[in-house]
Amino acid sequence: MKKPTRVNHPPAVELPPDNHALVAPIYQTVKFHFDTLEDTERYLRGERPGFFYTRASNPTTRQLELLLAELQGREECLVAASGVGAISQTLLALTKQGDHIVCFVETYNPTRYVIRRLLGRFGVTHTMLSIEDIAGVERALAAVPTRLVFFESPTNPVTKIADIGALTRVARAAGALTVMDNTFAGFHQHGEYDIDVFVHSLTKYASGAGDVMGGAVIGGGDLIRGLRTDFGTLGGTLDPHAAFLILRGLKTYFVRYQAQCASAQRIAELLAPHPAVARVHYPGLATHPQHALARAQMREFGTIVSFDLKGGLQAGAHFVEALRLFALAASLGSTESLVLAPQMMRGRDLTPDQQRISAITDGTVRLSIGLEDPDDLVEDVNQALAAAQ
Ligand SMILES: *Cc1c(COP(=O)(O)O)cnc(C)c1O
């Protein structure tokens, strides 16, 4: 074998069957092959297990799927290249022309785009309501046969809590699927509710490090397996190396989530009585209008703390620029703390009435609490509040 050939066929190193890697290797390969043509054909006919092409499946991404399904308490999971990738592929796979979706103003902005603009182009209609309007949901479901209800809880950025029991009951009664974007609450929450499909951004709490993107859809076996061909063909595949980084992040998921929630509670309690602050939005505060519902539905209340500064836009600008430890950046759930100014959260696609429902005011600031020492975060927020006044 000449050397240019050899570099393309390097010596094989195989572990003895009784010798195991403690951390699963990254299968950074697009292609897999079987020993014989007959086995290849049997695989292609679905008669034997295995892997063939990473766009369809890969052992590293499959390990992540199996773990996420178990964390969320469902049978099956498919991962995708980003959270929005998982959402758009799920909605494309679940709907067809003429279907109707019930969705909410208090929904992640790109999800609204997917439902209103993208699916709208293919003849999927929608009704957009307030997440607090369960009676409106019942009316919409009674008026139009509905394929699915898409919702989040806590909502972004003002942490409204969806009444999951009520929503799932009215949707089930009307024969509509429920799809919940559970990114804010995490994989260990809400699994006990009668929710058909969970979608998650893995970019946030799963990785934790803010250095990799991914998304997942999780649900019952038949339903999720029914999406697999569409997912593979739409092609927003998660790279195995990204899956490995997310698997690594998940090892510290519970300790990170708990520590960051504890810091979020402390920051919320610091903000609540402050003279510069009109109102704090954090489900863990007894003053949150849905605190009792949050307590009934959640074990931890998340790491997003939003609040309204009395001084409006100008106070918001002073506050975010005075912070030293919080980066002025999108996203959440990573180890570093982040902040959003009101100008960065306005839903430009919303009507004035929908803007009111979204509850984002001129003074609304969103904090995403990281893993820094909570004393340092408290000190930083205090000095920025002083600067905002
Ligand atoms: C970030 C986020 C998404 C999108 O995830 P990406 O990985 O950034 O594509 C979807 N839903 C919610 C609630 C999010 O916070």
CSV table of C-alpha atoms and ligand atoms in Angstrom, one decimal:
chain,number,residue,atom,x,y,z
A,1,MET,CA,0.0,0.0,0.0
A,2,LYS,CA,1.5,3.4,-1.0
A,3,LYS,CA,1.5,6.2,1.6
A,4,PRO,CA,-1.3,8.3,-0.1
A,5,THR,CA,-3.4,5.2,0.1
A,6,ARG,CA,-2.4,4.5,3.7
A,7,VAL,CA,-3.4,7.9,5.0
A,8,ASN,CA,-6.9,7.1,3.7
A,9,HIS,CA,-6.9,3.7,5.2
A,10,PRO,CA,-5.1,4.1,8.5
A,11,PRO,CA,-4.4,1.1,10.8
A,12,ALA,CA,-7.5,0.1,12.7
A,13,VAL,CA,-7.5,0.2,16.5
A,14,GLU,CA,-10.2,-1.9,18.1
A,15,LEU,CA,-10.9,-2.3,21.8
A,16,PRO,CA,-11.0,-5.8,23.1
A,17,PRO,CA,-14.6,-6.8,23.9
A,18,ASP,CA,-13.9,-6.7,27.7
A,19,ASN,CA,-12.1,-3.3,27.5
A,20,HIS,CA,-14.3,-0.2,27.7
A,21,ALA,CA,-14.0,3.6,27.3
A,22,LEU,CA,-15.4,5.4,30.4
A,23,VAL,CA,-16.7,8.2,28.2
A,24,ALA,CA,-18.3,7.1,25.0
A,25,PRO,CA,-16.2,8.0,21.9
A,26,ILE,CA,-17.4,10.6,19.5
A,27,TYR,CA,-18.5,8.8,16.3
A,28,GLN,CA,-17.2,11.7,14.1
A,29,THR,CA,-18.1,9.9,10.9
A,30,VAL,CA,-20.7,10.4,8.3
A,31,LYS,CA,-20.7,6.9,6.9
A,32,PHE,CA,-20.9,3.4,8.5
A,33,HIS,CA,-20.5,0.1,6.6
A,34,PHE,CA,-21.4,-3.5,7.2
A,35,ASP,CA,-19.2,-6.5,6.4
A,36,THR,CA,-21.3,-7.8,3.5
A,37,LEU,CA,-23.7,-6.5,0.9
A,38,GLU,CA,-26.4,-8.8,2.3
A,39,ASP,CA,-26.2,-7.2,5.7
A,40,THR,CA,-26.2,-3.7,4.0
A,41,GLU,CA,-29.4,-4.7,2.2
A,42,ARG,CA,-30.9,-6.1,5.4
A,43,TYR,CA,-30.2,-2.8,7.1
A,44,LEU,CA,-31.7,-0.8,4.3
A,45,ARG,CA,-34.9,-3.0,4.4
A,46,GLY,CA,-35.1,-2.3,8.2
A,47,GLU,CA,-34.4,-6.0,9.0
A,48,ARG,CA,-31.3,-5.4,11.2
A,49,PRO,CA,-30.1,-2.6,13.5
A,50,GLY,CA,-27.1,-0.5,12.8
A,51,PHE,CA,-26.0,2.8,11.4
A,52,PHE,CA,-25.4,3.8,7.8
A,53,TYR,CA,-25.5,7.6,7.3
A,54,THR,CA,-25.2,10.3,10.0
A,55,ARG,CA,-28.0,12.5,8.6
A,56,ALA,CA,-30.4,9.6,9.5
A,57,SER,CA,-28.7,8.6,12.7
A,58,ASN,CA,-25.3,8.2,14.5
A,59,PRO,CA,-24.3,6.5,17.7
A,60,THR,CA,-23.2,9.7,19.5
A,61,THR,CA,-26.4,11.6,18.6
A,62,ARG,CA,-28.4,8.5,19.4
A,63,GLN,CA,-26.9,8.3,22.9
A,64,LEU,CA,-28.0,11.9,23.5
A,65,GLU,CA,-31.5,11.1,22.2
A,66,LEU,CA,-31.9,8.2,24.6
A,67,LEU,CA,-30.7,10.2,27.5
A,68,LEU,CA,-33.0,13.2,26.8
A,69,ALA,CA,-36.0,11.0,26.3
A,70,GLU,CA,-35.4,9.5,29.8
A,71,LEU,CA,-34.8,12.9,31.4
A,72,GLN,CA,-38.1,14.2,30.1
A,73,GLY,CA,-39.9,10.9,30.9
A,74,ARG,CA,-40.9,9.9,27.4
A,75,GLU,CA,-40.1,7.0,25.1
A,76,GLU,CA,-38.4,8.7,22.1
A,77,CYS,CA,-36.4,11.7,21.1
A,78,LEU,CA,-34.9,13.2,17.9
A,79,VAL,CA,-32.2,15.8,18.0
A,80,ALA,CA,-31.6,18.6,15.6
A,81,ALA,CA,-29.0,21.3,14.8
A,82,SER,CA,-30.7,24.0,16.9
A,83,GLY,CA,-33.7,24.6,19.1
A,84,VAL,CA,-35.4,26.4,16.2
A,85,GLY,CA,-34.4,23.6,13.9
A,86,ALA,CA,-36.2,21.1,16.2
A,87,ILE,CA,-39.3,23.4,16.4
A,88,SER,CA,-39.6,24.1,12.7
A,89,GLN,CA,-39.0,20.4,11.7
A,90,THR,CA,-41.5,19.3,14.3
A,91,LEU,CA,-44.2,21.7,13.1
A,92,LEU,CA,-43.5,20.9,9.4
A,93,ALA,CA,-43.7,17.2,10.1
A,94,LEU,CA,-46.9,17.4,12.2
A,95,THR,CA,-49.0,19.7,10.0
A,96,LYS,CA,-50.4,19.8,6.5
A,97,GLN,CA,-52.3,22.3,4.4
A,98,GLY,CA,-55.6,23.3,6.0
A,99,ASP,CA,-54.5,22.4,9.5
A,100,HIS,CA,-55.1,24.9,12.3
A,101,ILE,CA,-52.7,25.7,15.2
A,102,VAL,CA,-53.5,27.5,18.5
A,103,CYS,CA,-50.5,29.5,19.7
A,104,PHE,CA,-49.7,32.3,22.1
A,105,VAL,CA,-48.4,35.9,22.0
A,106,GLU,CA,-46.1,34.9,24.8
A,107,THR,CA,-44.0,32.6,22.6
A,108,TYR,CA,-40.4,32.6,21.5
A,109,ASN,CA,-40.1,35.1,18.6
A,110,PRO,CA,-38.7,32.7,15.9
A,111,THR,CA,-41.5,30.2,16.8
A,112,ARG,CA,-44.1,32.9,16.1
A,113,TYR,CA,-42.3,33.4,12.7
A,114,VAL,CA,-42.4,29.7,11.9
A,115,ILE,CA,-46.2,29.4,12.7
A,116,ARG,CA,-47.3,32.8,11.2
A,117,ARG,CA,-45.1,33.3,8.2
A,118,LEU,CA,-43.5,29.9,7.2
A,119,LEU,CA,-46.4,27.5,7.9
A,120,GLY,CA,-48.8,30.3,6.8
A,121,ARG,CA,-47.3,30.1,3.3
A,122,PHE,CA,-48.3,26.5,3.1
A,123,GLY,CA,-51.9,27.0,4.1
A,124,VAL,CA,-51.6,26.2,7.8
A,125,THR,CA,-53.8,28.7,9.8
A,126,HIS,CA,-53.4,29.8,13.4
A,127,THR,CA,-55.2,31.6,16.2
A,128,MET,CA,-52.8,33.5,18.5
A,129,LEU,CA,-54.1,34.2,22.1
A,130,SER,CA,-52.8,35.2,25.5
A,131,ILE,CA,-51.4,32.2,27.5
A,132,GLU,CA,-53.7,33.4,30.3
A,133,ASP,CA,-56.8,33.1,28.2
A,134,ILE,CA,-57.9,29.4,28.7
A,135,ALA,CA,-61.5,30.3,27.9
A,136,GLY,CA,-60.3,31.7,24.6
A,137,VAL,CA,-58.4,28.5,23.9
A,138,GLU,CA,-61.6,26.5,24.5
A,139,ARG,CA,-63.5,28.8,22.2
A,140,ALA,CA,-60.9,28.5,19.5
A,141,LEU,CA,-60.8,24.7,19.8
A,142,ALA,CA,-64.6,24.6,19.6
A,143,ALA,CA,-64.7,26.9,16.6
A,144,VAL,CA,-62.0,25.3,14.3
A,145,PRO,CA,-60.8,21.7,14.2
A,146,THR,CA,-57.3,22.1,15.5
A,147,ARG,CA,-54.2,20.0,14.9
A,148,LEU,CA,-52.1,21.2,17.8
A,149,VAL,CA,-51.7,23.7,20.6
A,150,PHE,CA,-48.1,25.1,21.0
A,151,PHE,CA,-47.1,26.8,24.3
A,152,GLU,CA,-44.3,27.6,26.7
A,153,SER,CA,-44.0,27.9,30.4
A,154,PRO,CA,-42.6,30.0,32.0
A,155,THR,CA,-42.9,32.4,29.1
A,156,ASN,CA,-40.2,34.7,27.8
A,157,PRO,CA,-39.4,37.2,29.2
A,158,VAL,CA,-42.0,38.0,31.9
A,159,THR,CA,-42.3,34.4,33.2
A,160,LYS,CA,-46.0,33.9,32.9
A,161,ILE,CA,-47.0,30.4,33.9
A,162,ALA,CA,-49.2,28.3,31.6
A,163,ASP,CA,-51.9,26.4,33.4
A,164,ILE,CA,-50.7,23.1,31.9
A,165,GLY,CA,-53.4,20.9,33.4
A,166,ALA,CA,-56.1,23.1,32.0
A,167,LEU,CA,-54.5,23.5,28.6
A,168,THR,CA,-53.8,19.8,28.1
A,169,ARG,CA,-57.4,18.9,29.3
A,170,VAL,CA,-59.1,21.2,26.7
A,171,ALA,CA,-56.7,20.2,23.9
A,172,ARG,CA,-57.2,16.5,24.6
A,173,ALA,CA,-61.0,16.9,24.7
A,174,ALA,CA,-60.8,18.6,21.3
A,175,GLY,CA,-58.5,16.0,19.8
A,176,ALA,CA,-55.6,18.5,19.4
A,177,LEU,CA,-52.0,17.6,20.2
A,178,THR,CA,-50.1,19.6,22.7
A,179,VAL,CA,-46.6,20.7,21.9
A,180,MET,CA,-44.7,22.4,24.7
A,181,ASP,CA,-41.4,24.3,24.3
A,182,ASN,CA,-40.0,23.3,27.7
A,183,THR,CA,-36.6,25.1,27.3
A,184,PHE,CA,-37.1,27.4,30.3
A,185,ALA,CA,-38.2,24.8,32.8
A,186,GLY,CA,-35.7,22.1,31.7
A,187,PHE,CA,-35.8,18.4,31.0
A,188,HIS,CA,-36.6,17.4,34.6
A,189,GLN,CA,-39.9,19.3,34.9
A,190,HIS,CA,-43.4,19.0,33.5
A,191,GLY,CA,-43.0,15.4,32.4
A,192,GLU,CA,-45.9,14.3,34.6
A,193,TYR,CA,-48.4,16.3,32.5
A,194,ASP,CA,-50.4,14.9,29.6
A,195,ILE,CA,-48.2,16.7,27.0
A,196,ASP,CA,-47.8,14.9,23.7
A,197,VAL,CA,-44.6,16.6,22.5
A,198,PHE,CA,-41.8,18.5,24.2
A,199,VAL,CA,-39.4,20.6,22.2
A,200,HIS,CA,-36.2,22.0,23.7
A,201,SER,CA,-33.2,24.1,22.8
A,202,LEU,CA,-30.1,22.2,23.8
A,203,THR,CA,-28.2,25.4,23.3
A,204,LYS,CA,-29.3,26.6,26.7
A,205,TYR,CA,-29.2,24.4,29.9
A,206,ALA,CA,-28.2,21.1,28.3
A,207,SER,CA,-24.8,22.3,27.0
A,208,GLY,CA,-24.6,25.0,29.7
A,209,ALA,CA,-21.4,26.4,28.3
A,210,GLY,CA,-22.8,28.5,25.6
A,211,ASP,CA,-20.5,27.1,23.0
A,212,VAL,CA,-22.7,24.7,21.0
A,213,MET,CA,-26.2,24.7,19.5
A,214,GLY,CA,-28.7,21.9,19.4
A,215,GLY,CA,-32.4,21.1,19.7
A,216,ALA,CA,-34.6,18.1,20.6
A,217,VAL,CA,-38.2,16.9,20.2
A,218,ILE,CA,-39.3,14.3,22.8
A,219,GLY,CA,-42.5,12.3,23.1
A,220,GLY,CA,-44.3,9.0,22.8
A,221,GLY,CA,-42.5,6.3,20.7
A,222,ASP,CA,-44.9,6.0,17.7
A,223,LEU,CA,-45.4,9.8,17.4
A,224,ILE,CA,-41.7,10.6,17.5
A,225,ARG,CA,-40.6,7.7,15.3
A,226,GLY,CA,-43.2,9.0,12.8
A,227,LEU,CA,-41.2,12.2,12.5
A,228,ARG,CA,-37.8,10.5,11.8
A,229,THR,CA,-38.0,10.4,8.0
A,230,ASP,CA,-39.1,14.0,7.8
A,231,PHE,CA,-36.3,15.1,10.2
A,232,GLY,CA,-33.7,13.2,8.2
A,233,THR,CA,-34.9,14.6,4.9
A,234,LEU,CA,-35.3,18.2,6.1
A,235,GLY,CA,-31.7,17.7,7.1
A,236,GLY,CA,-31.1,19.9,10.1
A,237,THR,CA,-28.9,17.2,11.6
A,238,LEU,CA,-27.0,17.7,14.9
A,239,ASP,CA,-23.3,17.1,14.3
A,240,PRO,CA,-21.9,14.2,16.5
A,241,HIS,CA,-19.2,16.5,17.9
A,242,ALA,CA,-22.0,18.9,19.1
A,243,ALA,CA,-23.9,15.9,20.5
A,244,PHE,CA,-20.8,14.9,22.4
A,245,LEU,CA,-20.4,18.4,23.9
A,246,ILE,CA,-24.1,18.5,24.9
A,247,LEU,CA,-23.7,15.0,26.5
A,248,ARG,CA,-20.7,16.4,28.5
A,249,GLY,CA,-22.7,19.4,29.5
A,250,LEU,CA,-25.6,17.3,30.7
A,251,LYS,CA,-23.4,15.6,33.4
A,252,THR,CA,-23.5,18.9,35.4
A,253,TYR,CA,-27.1,19.8,34.3
A,254,PHE,CA,-28.8,19.3,37.7
A,255,VAL,CA,-26.2,21.0,39.8
A,256,ARG,CA,-26.0,23.9,37.4
A,257,TYR,CA,-29.7,24.3,37.2
A,258,GLN,CA,-30.2,24.2,41.0
A,259,ALA,CA,-27.4,26.6,41.8
A,260,GLN,CA,-28.5,29.0,39.1
A,261,CYS,CA,-32.1,28.9,40.3
A,262,ALA,CA,-31.0,29.6,43.9
A,263,SER,CA,-29.1,32.6,42.7
A,264,ALA,CA,-32.0,33.7,40.6
A,265,GLN,CA,-34.3,33.6,43.7
A,266,ARG,CA,-31.8,35.7,45.6
A,267,ILE,CA,-31.6,38.3,42.8
A,268,ALA,CA,-35.4,38.4,42.5
A,269,GLU,CA,-35.7,39.0,46.3
A,270,LEU,CA,-33.1,41.7,46.1
A,271,LEU,CA,-34.9,43.5,43.3
A,272,ALA,CA,-38.5,43.3,44.7
A,273,PRO,CA,-38.2,45.9,47.4
A,274,HIS,CA,-35.8,48.2,45.6
A,275,PRO,CA,-37.0,51.8,45.0
A,276,ALA,CA,-35.9,51.8,41.4
A,277,VAL,CA,-38.0,48.8,40.6
A,278,ALA,CA,-41.7,48.9,39.7
A,279,ARG,CA,-42.3,45.1,39.5
A,280,VAL,CA,-40.3,41.9,39.4
A,281,HIS,CA,-41.3,38.9,37.3
A,282,TYR,CA,-40.0,35.7,38.9
A,283,PRO,CA,-42.3,32.6,39.6
A,284,GLY,CA,-40.4,31.9,42.8
A,285,LEU,CA,-41.6,35.1,44.4
A,286,ALA,CA,-44.7,35.0,46.5
A,287,THR,CA,-45.8,38.2,44.8
A,288,HIS,CA,-45.8,36.6,41.4
A,289,PRO,CA,-49.5,36.5,40.3
A,290,GLN,CA,-49.2,32.8,39.5
A,291,HIS,CA,-46.9,31.8,42.3
A,292,ALA,CA,-49.3,29.1,43.6
A,293,LEU,CA,-49.6,27.6,40.1
A,294,ALA,CA,-45.9,27.7,39.6
A,295,ARG,CA,-45.4,25.9,42.9
A,296,ALA,CA,-47.9,23.2,41.9
A,297,GLN,CA,-46.2,22.7,38.5
A,298,MET,CA,-42.5,23.2,39.2
A,299,ARG,CA,-39.8,22.2,41.6
A,300,GLU,CA,-37.5,25.0,40.5
A,301,PHE,CA,-38.5,28.3,39.0
A,302,GLY,CA,-35.8,28.8,36.4
A,303,THR,CA,-32.9,31.2,36.0
A,304,ILE,CA,-34.7,34.1,34.2
A,305,VAL,CA,-35.5,37.1,36.3
A,306,SER,CA,-37.2,40.0,34.6
A,307,PHE,CA,-38.2,43.3,36.2
A,308,ASP,CA,-39.6,46.7,35.2
A,309,LEU,CA,-37.6,49.7,36.1
A,310,LYS,CA,-39.6,52.8,37.1
A,311,GLY,CA,-37.3,55.0,35.0
A,312,GLY,CA,-38.2,53.3,31.7
A,313,LEU,CA,-36.0,53.1,28.6
A,314,GLN,CA,-33.3,55.5,29.9
A,315,ALA,CA,-33.0,53.7,33.3
A,316,GLY,CA,-32.8,50.4,31.4
A,317,ALA,CA,-30.0,51.7,29.3
A,318,HIS,CA,-28.1,52.9,32.3
A,319,PHE,CA,-28.7,49.7,34.2
A,320,VAL,CA,-27.5,47.3,31.4
A,321,GLU,CA,-24.4,49.4,30.7
A,322,ALA,CA,-23.5,49.7,34.3
A,323,LEU,CA,-23.5,45.9,34.9
A,324,ARG,CA,-20.0,44.4,34.9
A,325,LEU,CA,-20.7,40.7,35.1
A,326,PHE,CA,-23.8,40.4,32.9
A,327,ALA,CA,-23.0,40.5,29.1
A,328,LEU,CA,-25.6,42.4,27.0
A,329,ALA,CA,-26.4,39.3,24.9
A,330,ALA,CA,-29.2,37.0,23.8
A,331,SER,CA,-29.8,33.4,25.1
A,332,LEU,CA,-29.9,31.9,28.6
A,333,GLY,CA,-28.9,28.9,30.6
A,334,SER,CA,-25.2,29.2,30.2
A,335,THR,CA,-22.7,29.6,33.0
A,336,GLU,CA,-22.2,33.3,32.4
A,337,SER,CA,-24.9,35.8,33.4
A,338,LEU,CA,-26.6,37.8,30.6
A,339,VAL,CA,-28.9,40.8,30.3
A,340,LEU,CA,-31.4,42.0,27.7
A,341,ALA,CA,-32.5,45.7,27.5
A,342,PRO,CA,-36.2,46.4,26.6
A,343,GLN,CA,-35.2,47.5,23.1
A,344,MET,CA,-33.9,44.0,22.4
A,345,MET,CA,-37.1,42.2,23.4
A,346,ARG,CA,-39.9,44.1,21.7
A,347,GLY,CA,-41.9,41.9,19.3
A,348,ARG,CA,-41.9,44.0,16.2
A,349,ASP,CA,-44.4,41.6,14.6
A,350,LEU,CA,-47.0,42.2,17.3
A,351,THR,CA,-50.1,44.5,17.2
A,352,PRO,CA,-50.4,47.1,20.0
A,353,ASP,CA,-52.9,44.8,21.7
A,354,GLN,CA,-50.5,41.9,21.5
A,355,GLN,CA,-47.7,44.1,22.7
A,356,ARG,CA,-49.8,44.7,25.8
A,357,ILE,CA,-50.3,41.0,26.3
A,358,SER,CA,-46.5,40.4,26.0
A,359,ALA,CA,-46.2,42.7,29.0
A,360,ILE,CA,-42.8,44.0,27.9
A,361,THR,CA,-42.7,47.7,28.9
A,362,ASP,CA,-40.1,50.4,28.3
A,363,GLY,CA,-38.5,49.6,31.5
A,364,THR,CA,-38.4,45.8,31.3
A,365,VAL,CA,-35.0,44.2,31.7
A,366,ARG,CA,-34.3,40.4,31.5
A,367,LEU,CA,-31.6,38.8,33.5
A,368,SER,CA,-30.3,35.3,32.8
A,369,ILE,CA,-28.5,34.2,36.0
A,370,GLY,CA,-25.3,32.3,35.5
A,371,LEU,CA,-22.9,30.3,37.7
A,372,GLU,CA,-20.8,33.1,39.1
A,373,ASP,CA,-20.6,33.5,42.9
A,374,PRO,CA,-24.1,34.8,44.0
A,375,ASP,CA,-22.5,37.5,46.2
A,376,ASP,CA,-20.7,39.0,43.2
A,377,LEU,CA,-23.9,39.0,41.2
A,378,VAL,CA,-25.8,40.7,44.1
A,379,GLU,CA,-23.1,43.3,44.3
A,380,ASP,CA,-23.2,43.9,40.6
A,381,VAL,CA,-27.0,44.2,40.4
A,382,ASN,CA,-26.9,46.6,43.3
A,383,GLN,CA,-24.4,49.0,41.8
A,384,ALA,CA,-26.2,48.9,38.5
A,385,LEU,CA,-29.5,49.7,40.2
A,386,ALA,CA,-27.8,52.7,41.8
A,387,ALA,CA,-26.6,53.8,38.4
A,388,ALA,CA,-30.0,53.4,36.9
A,389,GLN,CA,-31.6,55.8,39.4
B,1,LIG,C1,-33.4,29.8,22.7
B,1,LIG,C2,-34.8,29.2,22.6
B,1,LIG,C3,-35.2,28.6,21.5
B,1,LIG,C4,-34.4,28.4,20.2
B,1,LIG,O1,-33.2,27.6,20.4
B,1,LIG,P1,-31.9,27.8,19.5
B,1,LIG,O2,-31.1,26.6,20.0
B,1,LIG,O3,-31.3,29.1,19.8
B,1,LIG,O4,-32.3,27.6,18.1
B,1,LIG,C5,-36.5,28.1,21.5
B,1,LIG,N1,-37.3,28.3,22.5
B,1,LIG,C6,-37.0,28.9,23.6
B,1,LIG,C7,-37.9,29.1,24.7
B,1,LIG,C8,-35.7,29.4,23.7
B,1,LIG,O5,-35.3,30.1,24.8
